[in-house]
Tab-separated table of C-alpha atoms and ligand atoms in Angstrom:
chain	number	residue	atom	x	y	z
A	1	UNK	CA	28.740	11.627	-20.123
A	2	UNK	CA	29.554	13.615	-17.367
A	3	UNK	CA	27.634	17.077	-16.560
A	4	UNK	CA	29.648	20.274	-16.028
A	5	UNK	CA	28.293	23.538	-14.005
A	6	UNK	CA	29.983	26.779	-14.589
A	7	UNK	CA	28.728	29.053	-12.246
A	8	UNK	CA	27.986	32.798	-13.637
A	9	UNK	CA	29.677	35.652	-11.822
A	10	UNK	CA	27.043	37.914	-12.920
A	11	UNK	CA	22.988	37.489	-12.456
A	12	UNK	CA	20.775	39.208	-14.577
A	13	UNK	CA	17.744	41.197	-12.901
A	14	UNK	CA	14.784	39.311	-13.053
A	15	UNK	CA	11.899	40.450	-14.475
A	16	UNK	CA	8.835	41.875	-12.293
A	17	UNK	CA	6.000	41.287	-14.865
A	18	UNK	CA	5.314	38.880	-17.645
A	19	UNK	CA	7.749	39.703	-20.662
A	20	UNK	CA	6.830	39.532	-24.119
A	21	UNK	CA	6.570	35.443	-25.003
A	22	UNK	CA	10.221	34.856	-26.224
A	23	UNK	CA	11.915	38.080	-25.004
A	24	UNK	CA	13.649	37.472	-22.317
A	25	UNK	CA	16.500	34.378	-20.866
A	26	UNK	CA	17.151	33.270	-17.689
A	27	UNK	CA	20.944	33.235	-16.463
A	28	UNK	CA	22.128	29.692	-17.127
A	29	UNK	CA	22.051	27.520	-20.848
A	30	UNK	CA	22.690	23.882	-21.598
A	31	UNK	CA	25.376	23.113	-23.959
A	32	UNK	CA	27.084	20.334	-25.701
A	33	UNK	CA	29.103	19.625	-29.145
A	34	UNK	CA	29.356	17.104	-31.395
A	35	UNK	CA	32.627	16.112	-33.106
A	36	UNK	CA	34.442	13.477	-33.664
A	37	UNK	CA	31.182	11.355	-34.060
A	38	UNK	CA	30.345	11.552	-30.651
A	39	UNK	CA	28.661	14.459	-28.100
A	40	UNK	CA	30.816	16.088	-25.883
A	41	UNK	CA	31.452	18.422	-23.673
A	42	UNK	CA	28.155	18.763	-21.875
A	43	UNK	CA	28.171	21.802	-19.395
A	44	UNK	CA	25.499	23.890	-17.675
A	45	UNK	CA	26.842	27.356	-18.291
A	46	UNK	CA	26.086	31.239	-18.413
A	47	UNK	CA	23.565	32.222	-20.618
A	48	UNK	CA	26.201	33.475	-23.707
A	49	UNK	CA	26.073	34.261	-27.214
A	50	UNK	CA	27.787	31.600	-29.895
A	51	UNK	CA	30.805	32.932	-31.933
A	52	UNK	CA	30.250	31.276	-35.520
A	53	UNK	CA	32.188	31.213	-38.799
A	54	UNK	CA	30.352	33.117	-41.365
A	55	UNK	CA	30.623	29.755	-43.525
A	56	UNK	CA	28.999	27.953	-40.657
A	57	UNK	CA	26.294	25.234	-42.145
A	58	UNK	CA	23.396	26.198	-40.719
A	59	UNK	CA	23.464	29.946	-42.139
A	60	UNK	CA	23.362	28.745	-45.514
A	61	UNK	CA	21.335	25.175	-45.264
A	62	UNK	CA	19.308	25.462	-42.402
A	63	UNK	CA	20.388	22.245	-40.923
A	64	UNK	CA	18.645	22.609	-37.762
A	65	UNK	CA	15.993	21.249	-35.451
A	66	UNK	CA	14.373	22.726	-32.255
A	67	UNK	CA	11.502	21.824	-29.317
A	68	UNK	CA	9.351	23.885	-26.896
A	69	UNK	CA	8.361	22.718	-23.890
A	70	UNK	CA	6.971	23.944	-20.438
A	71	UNK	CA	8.058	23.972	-16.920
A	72	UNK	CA	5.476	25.190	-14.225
A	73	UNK	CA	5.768	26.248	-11.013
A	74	UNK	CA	2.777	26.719	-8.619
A	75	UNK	CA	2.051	28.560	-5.255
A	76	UNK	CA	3.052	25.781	-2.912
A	77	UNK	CA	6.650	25.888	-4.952
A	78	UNK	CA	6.173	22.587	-6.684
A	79	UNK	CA	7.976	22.953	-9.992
A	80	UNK	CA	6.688	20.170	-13.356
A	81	UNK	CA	7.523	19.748	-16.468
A	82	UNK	CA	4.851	18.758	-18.995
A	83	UNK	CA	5.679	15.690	-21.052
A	84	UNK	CA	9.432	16.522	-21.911
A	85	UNK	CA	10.520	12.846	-22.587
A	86	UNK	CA	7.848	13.217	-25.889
A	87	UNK	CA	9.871	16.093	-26.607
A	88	UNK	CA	13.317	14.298	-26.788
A	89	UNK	CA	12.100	11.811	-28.293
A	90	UNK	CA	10.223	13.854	-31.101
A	91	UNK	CA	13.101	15.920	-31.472
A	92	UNK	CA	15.414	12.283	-32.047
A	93	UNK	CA	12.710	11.904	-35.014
A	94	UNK	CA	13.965	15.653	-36.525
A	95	UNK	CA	17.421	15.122	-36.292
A	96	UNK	CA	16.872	11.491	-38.201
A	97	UNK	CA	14.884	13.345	-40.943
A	98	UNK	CA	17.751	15.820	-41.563
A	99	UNK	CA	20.917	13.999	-40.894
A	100	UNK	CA	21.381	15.344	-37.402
A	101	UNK	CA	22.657	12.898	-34.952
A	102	UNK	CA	20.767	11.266	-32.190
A	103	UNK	CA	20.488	12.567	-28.959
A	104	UNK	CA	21.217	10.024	-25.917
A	105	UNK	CA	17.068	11.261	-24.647
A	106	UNK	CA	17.690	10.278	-20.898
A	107	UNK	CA	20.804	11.967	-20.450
A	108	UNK	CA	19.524	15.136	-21.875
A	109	UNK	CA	16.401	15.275	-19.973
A	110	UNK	CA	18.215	15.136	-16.609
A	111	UNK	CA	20.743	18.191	-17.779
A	112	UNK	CA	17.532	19.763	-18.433
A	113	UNK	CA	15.708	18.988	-15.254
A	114	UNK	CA	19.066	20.105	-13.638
A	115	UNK	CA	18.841	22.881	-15.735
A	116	UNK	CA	15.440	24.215	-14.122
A	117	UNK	CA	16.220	23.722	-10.584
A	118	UNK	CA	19.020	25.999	-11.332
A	119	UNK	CA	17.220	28.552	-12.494
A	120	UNK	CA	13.770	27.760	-10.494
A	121	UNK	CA	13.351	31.407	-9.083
A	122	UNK	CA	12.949	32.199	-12.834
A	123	UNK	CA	9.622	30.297	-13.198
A	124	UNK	CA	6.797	32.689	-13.075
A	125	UNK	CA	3.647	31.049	-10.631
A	126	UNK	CA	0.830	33.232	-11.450
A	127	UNK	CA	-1.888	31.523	-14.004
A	128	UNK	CA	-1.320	31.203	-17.428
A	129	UNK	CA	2.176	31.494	-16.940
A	130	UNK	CA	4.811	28.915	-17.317
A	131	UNK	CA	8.951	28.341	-18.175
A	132	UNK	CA	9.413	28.278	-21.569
A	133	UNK	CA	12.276	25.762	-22.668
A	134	UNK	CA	13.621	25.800	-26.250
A	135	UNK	CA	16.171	22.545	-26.674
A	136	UNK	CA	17.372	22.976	-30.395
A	137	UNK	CA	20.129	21.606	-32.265
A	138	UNK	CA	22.510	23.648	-34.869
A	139	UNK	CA	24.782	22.074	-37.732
A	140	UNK	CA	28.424	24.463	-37.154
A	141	UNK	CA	30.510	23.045	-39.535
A	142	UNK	CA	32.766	26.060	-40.842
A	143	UNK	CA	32.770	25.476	-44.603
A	144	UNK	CA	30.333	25.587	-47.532
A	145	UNK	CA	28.480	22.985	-49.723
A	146	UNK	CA	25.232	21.158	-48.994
A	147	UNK	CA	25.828	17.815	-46.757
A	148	UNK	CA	25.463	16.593	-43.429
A	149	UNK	CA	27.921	18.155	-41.119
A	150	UNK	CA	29.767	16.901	-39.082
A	151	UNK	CA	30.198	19.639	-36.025
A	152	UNK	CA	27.015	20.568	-34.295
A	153	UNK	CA	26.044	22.222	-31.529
A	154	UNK	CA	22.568	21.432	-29.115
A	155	UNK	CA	21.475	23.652	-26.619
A	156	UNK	CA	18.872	24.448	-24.492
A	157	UNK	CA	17.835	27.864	-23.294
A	158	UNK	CA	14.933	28.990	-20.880
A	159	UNK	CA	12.216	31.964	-20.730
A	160	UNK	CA	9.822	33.024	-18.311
A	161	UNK	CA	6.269	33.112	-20.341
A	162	UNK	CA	2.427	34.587	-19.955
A	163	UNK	CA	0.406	33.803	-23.508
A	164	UNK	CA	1.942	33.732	-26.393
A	165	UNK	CA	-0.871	35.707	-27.913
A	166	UNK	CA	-0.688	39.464	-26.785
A	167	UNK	CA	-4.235	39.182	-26.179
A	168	UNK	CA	-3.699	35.932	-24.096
A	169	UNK	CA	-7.107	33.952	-23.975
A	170	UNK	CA	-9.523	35.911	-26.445
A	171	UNK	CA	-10.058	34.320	-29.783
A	172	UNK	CA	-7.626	34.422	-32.546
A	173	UNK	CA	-8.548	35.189	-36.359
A	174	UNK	CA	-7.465	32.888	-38.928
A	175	UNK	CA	-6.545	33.544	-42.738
A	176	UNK	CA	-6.945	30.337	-44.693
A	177	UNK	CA	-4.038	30.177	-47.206
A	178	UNK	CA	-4.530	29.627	-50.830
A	179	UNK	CA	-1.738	30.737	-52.383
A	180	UNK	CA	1.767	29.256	-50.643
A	181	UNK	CA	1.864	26.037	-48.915
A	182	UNK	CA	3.765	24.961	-45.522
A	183	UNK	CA	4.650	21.120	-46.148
A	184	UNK	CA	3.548	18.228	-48.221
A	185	UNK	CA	4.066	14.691	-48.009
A	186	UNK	CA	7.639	13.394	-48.233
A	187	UNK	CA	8.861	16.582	-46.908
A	188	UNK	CA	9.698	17.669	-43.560
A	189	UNK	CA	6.374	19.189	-42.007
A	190	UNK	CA	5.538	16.706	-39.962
A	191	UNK	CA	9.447	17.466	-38.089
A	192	UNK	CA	10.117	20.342	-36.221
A	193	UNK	CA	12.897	21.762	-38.563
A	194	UNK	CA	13.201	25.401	-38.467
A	195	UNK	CA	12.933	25.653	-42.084
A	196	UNK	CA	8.823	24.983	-41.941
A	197	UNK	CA	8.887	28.268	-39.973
A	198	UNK	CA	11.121	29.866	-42.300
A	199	UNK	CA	8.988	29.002	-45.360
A	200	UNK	CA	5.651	30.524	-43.577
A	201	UNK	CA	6.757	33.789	-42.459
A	202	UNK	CA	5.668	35.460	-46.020
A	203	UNK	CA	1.811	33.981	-45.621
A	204	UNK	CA	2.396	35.245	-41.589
A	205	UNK	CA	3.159	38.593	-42.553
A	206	UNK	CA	0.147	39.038	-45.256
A	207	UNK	CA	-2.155	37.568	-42.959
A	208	UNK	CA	-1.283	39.949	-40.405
A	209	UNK	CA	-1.402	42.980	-42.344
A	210	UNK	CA	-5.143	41.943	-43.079
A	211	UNK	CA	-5.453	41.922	-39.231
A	212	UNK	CA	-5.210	38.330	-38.957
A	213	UNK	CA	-3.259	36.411	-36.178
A	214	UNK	CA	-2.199	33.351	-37.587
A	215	UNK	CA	-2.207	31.738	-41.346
A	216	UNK	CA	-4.481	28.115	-40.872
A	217	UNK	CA	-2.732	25.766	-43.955
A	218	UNK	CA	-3.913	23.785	-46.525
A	219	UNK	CA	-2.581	20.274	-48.212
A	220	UNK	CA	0.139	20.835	-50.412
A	221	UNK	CA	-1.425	18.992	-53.305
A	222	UNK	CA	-4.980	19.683	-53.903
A	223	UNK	CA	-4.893	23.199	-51.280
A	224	UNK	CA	-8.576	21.799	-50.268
A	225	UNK	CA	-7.849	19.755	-46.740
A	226	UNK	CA	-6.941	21.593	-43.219
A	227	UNK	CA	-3.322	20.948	-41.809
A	228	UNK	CA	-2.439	22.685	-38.625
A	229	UNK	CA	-2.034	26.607	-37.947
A	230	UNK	CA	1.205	28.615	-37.679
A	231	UNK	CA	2.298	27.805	-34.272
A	232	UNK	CA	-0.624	25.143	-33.211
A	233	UNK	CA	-2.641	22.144	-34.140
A	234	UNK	CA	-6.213	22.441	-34.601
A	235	UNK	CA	-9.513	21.157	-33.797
A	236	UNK	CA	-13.059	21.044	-35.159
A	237	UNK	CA	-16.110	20.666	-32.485
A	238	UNK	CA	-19.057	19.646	-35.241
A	239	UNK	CA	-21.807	17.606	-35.287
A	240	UNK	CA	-21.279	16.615	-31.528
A	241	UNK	CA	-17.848	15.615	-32.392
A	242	UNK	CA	-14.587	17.059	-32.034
A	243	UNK	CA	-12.165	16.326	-35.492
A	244	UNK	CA	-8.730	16.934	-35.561
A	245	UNK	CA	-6.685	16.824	-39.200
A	246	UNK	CA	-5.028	12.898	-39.047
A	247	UNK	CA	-1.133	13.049	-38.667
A	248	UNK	CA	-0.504	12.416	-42.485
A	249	UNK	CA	3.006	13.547	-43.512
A	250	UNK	CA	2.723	16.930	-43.333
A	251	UNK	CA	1.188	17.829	-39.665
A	252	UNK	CA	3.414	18.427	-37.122
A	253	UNK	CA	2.829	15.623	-33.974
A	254	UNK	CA	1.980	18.001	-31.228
A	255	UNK	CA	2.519	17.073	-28.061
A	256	UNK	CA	-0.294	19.150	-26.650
A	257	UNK	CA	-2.434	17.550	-29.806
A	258	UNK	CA	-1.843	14.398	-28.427
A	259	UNK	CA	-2.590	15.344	-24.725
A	260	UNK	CA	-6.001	17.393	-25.668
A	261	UNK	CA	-6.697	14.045	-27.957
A	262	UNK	CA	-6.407	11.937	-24.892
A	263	UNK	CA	-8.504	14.320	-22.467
A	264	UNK	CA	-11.307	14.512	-24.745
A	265	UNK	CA	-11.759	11.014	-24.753
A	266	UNK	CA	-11.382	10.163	-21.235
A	267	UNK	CA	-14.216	12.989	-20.606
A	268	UNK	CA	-16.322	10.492	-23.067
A	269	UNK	CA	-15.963	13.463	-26.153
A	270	UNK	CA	-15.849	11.563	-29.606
A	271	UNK	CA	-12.856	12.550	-31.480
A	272	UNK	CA	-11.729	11.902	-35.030
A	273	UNK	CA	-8.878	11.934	-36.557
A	274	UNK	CA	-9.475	12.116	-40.214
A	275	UNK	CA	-9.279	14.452	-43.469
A	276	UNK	CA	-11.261	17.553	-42.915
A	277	UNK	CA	-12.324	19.615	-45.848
A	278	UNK	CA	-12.161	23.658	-45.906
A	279	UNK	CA	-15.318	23.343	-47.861
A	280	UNK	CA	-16.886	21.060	-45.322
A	281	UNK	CA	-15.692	23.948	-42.209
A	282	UNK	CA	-17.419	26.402	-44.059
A	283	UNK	CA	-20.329	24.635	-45.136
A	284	UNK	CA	-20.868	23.660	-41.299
A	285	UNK	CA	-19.996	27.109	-40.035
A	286	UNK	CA	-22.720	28.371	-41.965
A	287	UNK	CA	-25.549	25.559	-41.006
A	288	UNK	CA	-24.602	25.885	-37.516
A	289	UNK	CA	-23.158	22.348	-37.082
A	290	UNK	CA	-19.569	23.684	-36.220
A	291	UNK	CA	-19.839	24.907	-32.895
A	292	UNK	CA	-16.217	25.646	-31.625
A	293	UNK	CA	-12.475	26.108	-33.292
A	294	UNK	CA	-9.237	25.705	-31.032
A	295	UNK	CA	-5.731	25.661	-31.406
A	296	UNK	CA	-3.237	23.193	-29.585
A	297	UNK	CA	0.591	24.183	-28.901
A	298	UNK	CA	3.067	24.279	-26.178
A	299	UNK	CA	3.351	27.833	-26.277
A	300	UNK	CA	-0.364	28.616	-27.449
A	301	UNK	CA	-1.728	25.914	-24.767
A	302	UNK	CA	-5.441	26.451	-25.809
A	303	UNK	CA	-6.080	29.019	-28.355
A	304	UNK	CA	-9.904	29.553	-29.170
A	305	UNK	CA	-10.294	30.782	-32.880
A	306	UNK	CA	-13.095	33.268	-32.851
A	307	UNK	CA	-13.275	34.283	-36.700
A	308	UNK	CA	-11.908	32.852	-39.826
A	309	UNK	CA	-10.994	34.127	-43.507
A	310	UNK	CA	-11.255	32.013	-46.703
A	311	UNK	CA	-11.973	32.906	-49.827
A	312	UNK	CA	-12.294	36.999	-48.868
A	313	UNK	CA	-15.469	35.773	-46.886
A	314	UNK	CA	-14.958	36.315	-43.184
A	315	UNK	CA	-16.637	33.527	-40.660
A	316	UNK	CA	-17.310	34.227	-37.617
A	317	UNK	CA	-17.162	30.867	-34.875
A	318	UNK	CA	-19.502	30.646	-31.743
A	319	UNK	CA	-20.597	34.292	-31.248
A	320	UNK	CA	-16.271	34.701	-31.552
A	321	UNK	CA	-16.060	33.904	-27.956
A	322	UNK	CA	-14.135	30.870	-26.363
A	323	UNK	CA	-16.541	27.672	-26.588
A	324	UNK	CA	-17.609	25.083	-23.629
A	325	UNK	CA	-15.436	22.200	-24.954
A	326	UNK	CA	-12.175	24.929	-25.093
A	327	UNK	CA	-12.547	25.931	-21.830
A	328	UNK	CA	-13.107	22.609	-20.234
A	329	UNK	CA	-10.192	21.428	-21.571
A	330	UNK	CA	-7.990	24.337	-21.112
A	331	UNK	CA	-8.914	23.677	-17.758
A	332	UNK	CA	-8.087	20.410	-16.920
A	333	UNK	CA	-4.470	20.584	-19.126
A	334	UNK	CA	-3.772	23.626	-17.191
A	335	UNK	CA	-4.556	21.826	-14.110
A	336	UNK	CA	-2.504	19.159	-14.563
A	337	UNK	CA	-0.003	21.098	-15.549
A	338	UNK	CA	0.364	23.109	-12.380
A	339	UNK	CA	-0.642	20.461	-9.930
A	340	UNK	CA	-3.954	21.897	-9.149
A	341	UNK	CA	-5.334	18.771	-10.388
A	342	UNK	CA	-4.485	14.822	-10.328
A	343	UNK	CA	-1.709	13.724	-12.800
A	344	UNK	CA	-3.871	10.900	-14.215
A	345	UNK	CA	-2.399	10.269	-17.195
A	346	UNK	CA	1.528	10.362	-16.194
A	347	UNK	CA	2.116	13.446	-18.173
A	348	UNK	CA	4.463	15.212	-15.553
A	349	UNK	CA	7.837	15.151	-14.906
A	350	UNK	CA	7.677	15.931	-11.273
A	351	UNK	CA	11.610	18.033	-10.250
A	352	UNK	CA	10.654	18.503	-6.123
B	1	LIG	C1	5.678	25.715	-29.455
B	1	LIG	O1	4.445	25.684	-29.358
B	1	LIG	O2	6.398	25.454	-28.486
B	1	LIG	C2	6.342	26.060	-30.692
B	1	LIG	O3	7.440	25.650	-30.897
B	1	LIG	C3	5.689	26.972	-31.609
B	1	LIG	C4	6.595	28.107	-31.841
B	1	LIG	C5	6.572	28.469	-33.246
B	1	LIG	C6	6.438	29.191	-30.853
């Protein structure tokens, strides 16, 4: 397919410090349909609002999937992007789940590497800082009634990012849900359908009104085994291990999960990927045997967990400071990331 640019007439004004994560768009967008059974229409274009029909699918049946990925940009100019080819190709795995159709992966990945050299002034350098890229696809078909459409539309849009907590590296408090659940087997947590999100926004909101930052979920069934965290995988250090919930169903595949999976080993760290029990967290947070809690994301990179609420008892993790193991590995994936260290593992998509 071929690749249209359509130059802006207007430029926006950049910003000159770190905006909000998620706040604010660089000039230029990826777009293409799909009609006809076939995508079309690819163009790199100005950053523009969509004009929908009210009836439009998606408003009503959430027939939608989305991605988040990084680009990074470091002092000596030399723009990355971390792993995107996992994200096409976990993003192919969405649009199976909910009818969507498949994405041609290598095509898309070059509008998007296109895409960033366009806009490569917009990438911030300074640490902890990155391109945000949000590829998502939309089902437009104007007309009610719950079935796959057949109009869609898949875009990609960029952000300049710091953290995506306001209080960047300092560690995050957890609520452990009871009450609602986020996914279960058979369903579609383990995709990255927007509808996940919708259906833990309620748990979000209580948990921040307590003066939590995220909600950490339980198993749909039994409400007893860990999943993942609003925005981020997690990970256990304990009895000289590190344990990560296994990929059953209803955990999202992160791509940073993976990546933090694969460092850990190679710096010799057992890691497990198995069932973990709230009652066993708390158990071991009280003998002592649970050292260290992080989250994994793209946007959260490393996110230390200082305190934790379950059962209207309040833990508190490692003195509530970021542990050894964290740090390490924030390190080296931040490293990588910006070319400050070795690309040993392949993981970047190198654009100059
Ligand atoms: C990401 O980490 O990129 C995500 O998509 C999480 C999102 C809810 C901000």
């Amino acid at each position: 397919m071929e690749l249209k640019i359509i130059e802006t007439t207007k430029k926006k004004q950049k910003p000159t410090s770190t905006p909000k994560f998620g706040t604010c768009f660089t000039d230029y967008m990826f777009v293409m349909e799909y009609g006809n059974g076939e995508w079309k229409n690819a163009r790199i274009q100005p950053y523009a609002p969509f004009s929908l029909d009210p009836s439009t699918s998606v408003f009503h049946y959430g027939q939608e999937v989305f991605e988040g990925c990084k680009a990074f940009k470091n002092k000596k100019g030399e723009i990355r992007i971390f792993r995107p080819w996992e994200n096409f190709k976990r993003m192919n795995a969405s649009c199976a789940r909910v009818c969507i159709p498949q994405i041609d992966e290598k095509f898309v990945l070059s509008a998007l590497e296109k895409l960033v050299m366009l806009e490569k002034d917009w990438i911030p350098t300074d640490e902890g800082t990155a391109l945000y890229i949000r590829p998502a696809v939309i089902a437009t078909d104007p007309a009610l009634g719950v079935h796959a459409a057949h109009n869609y539309i898949f875009f990609i849009i960029l952000c300049p990012v710091g953290a995506y907590y306001a209080h960047g590296l300092q560690p995050v408090k957890l609520f452990v849900e009871k009450d609602y659940v986020r996914a279960c087997k058979g369903g579609t947590g383990h995709h990255k359908v927007g509808g996940n999100y919708a259906a833990s926004i309620l748990s979000g909101e209580r948990a921040a009104q307590m003066g939590y930052d995220q909600v950490m979920w339980l198993d749909g069934k039994e409400r007893k085994y860990v999943e993942e965290v609003g925005s981020m995988n997690i990970f256990f250090c304990l009895d000289g291990k590190v344990v990560t919930p296994e990929l059953g169903g209803s955990i999202l595949p992160g791509i940073t999960r993976k990546s933090v999976i694969e460092l850990l080993r190679s710096r010799g760290i057992e890691v497990e990927e198995r069932i973990i029990s709230i009652d066993e967290i708390v158990e071991k947070t009280k003998s002592g045997a649970l050292t260290e809690i992080f989250g994994t994301g793209t946007a959260a990179v490393i996110s230390p967990v200082g305190h934790f609420m379950y059962d209207n008892v309040e833990y508190e993790v490692g003195n509530g400071k970021m542990g050894k193991i964290a740090t390490e590995v924030y390190d080296e994936l931040t490293g990588i990331q910006n070319g400050r260290l070795p690309d040993k593992f392949n993981w970047v998509d190198k654009l100059n």
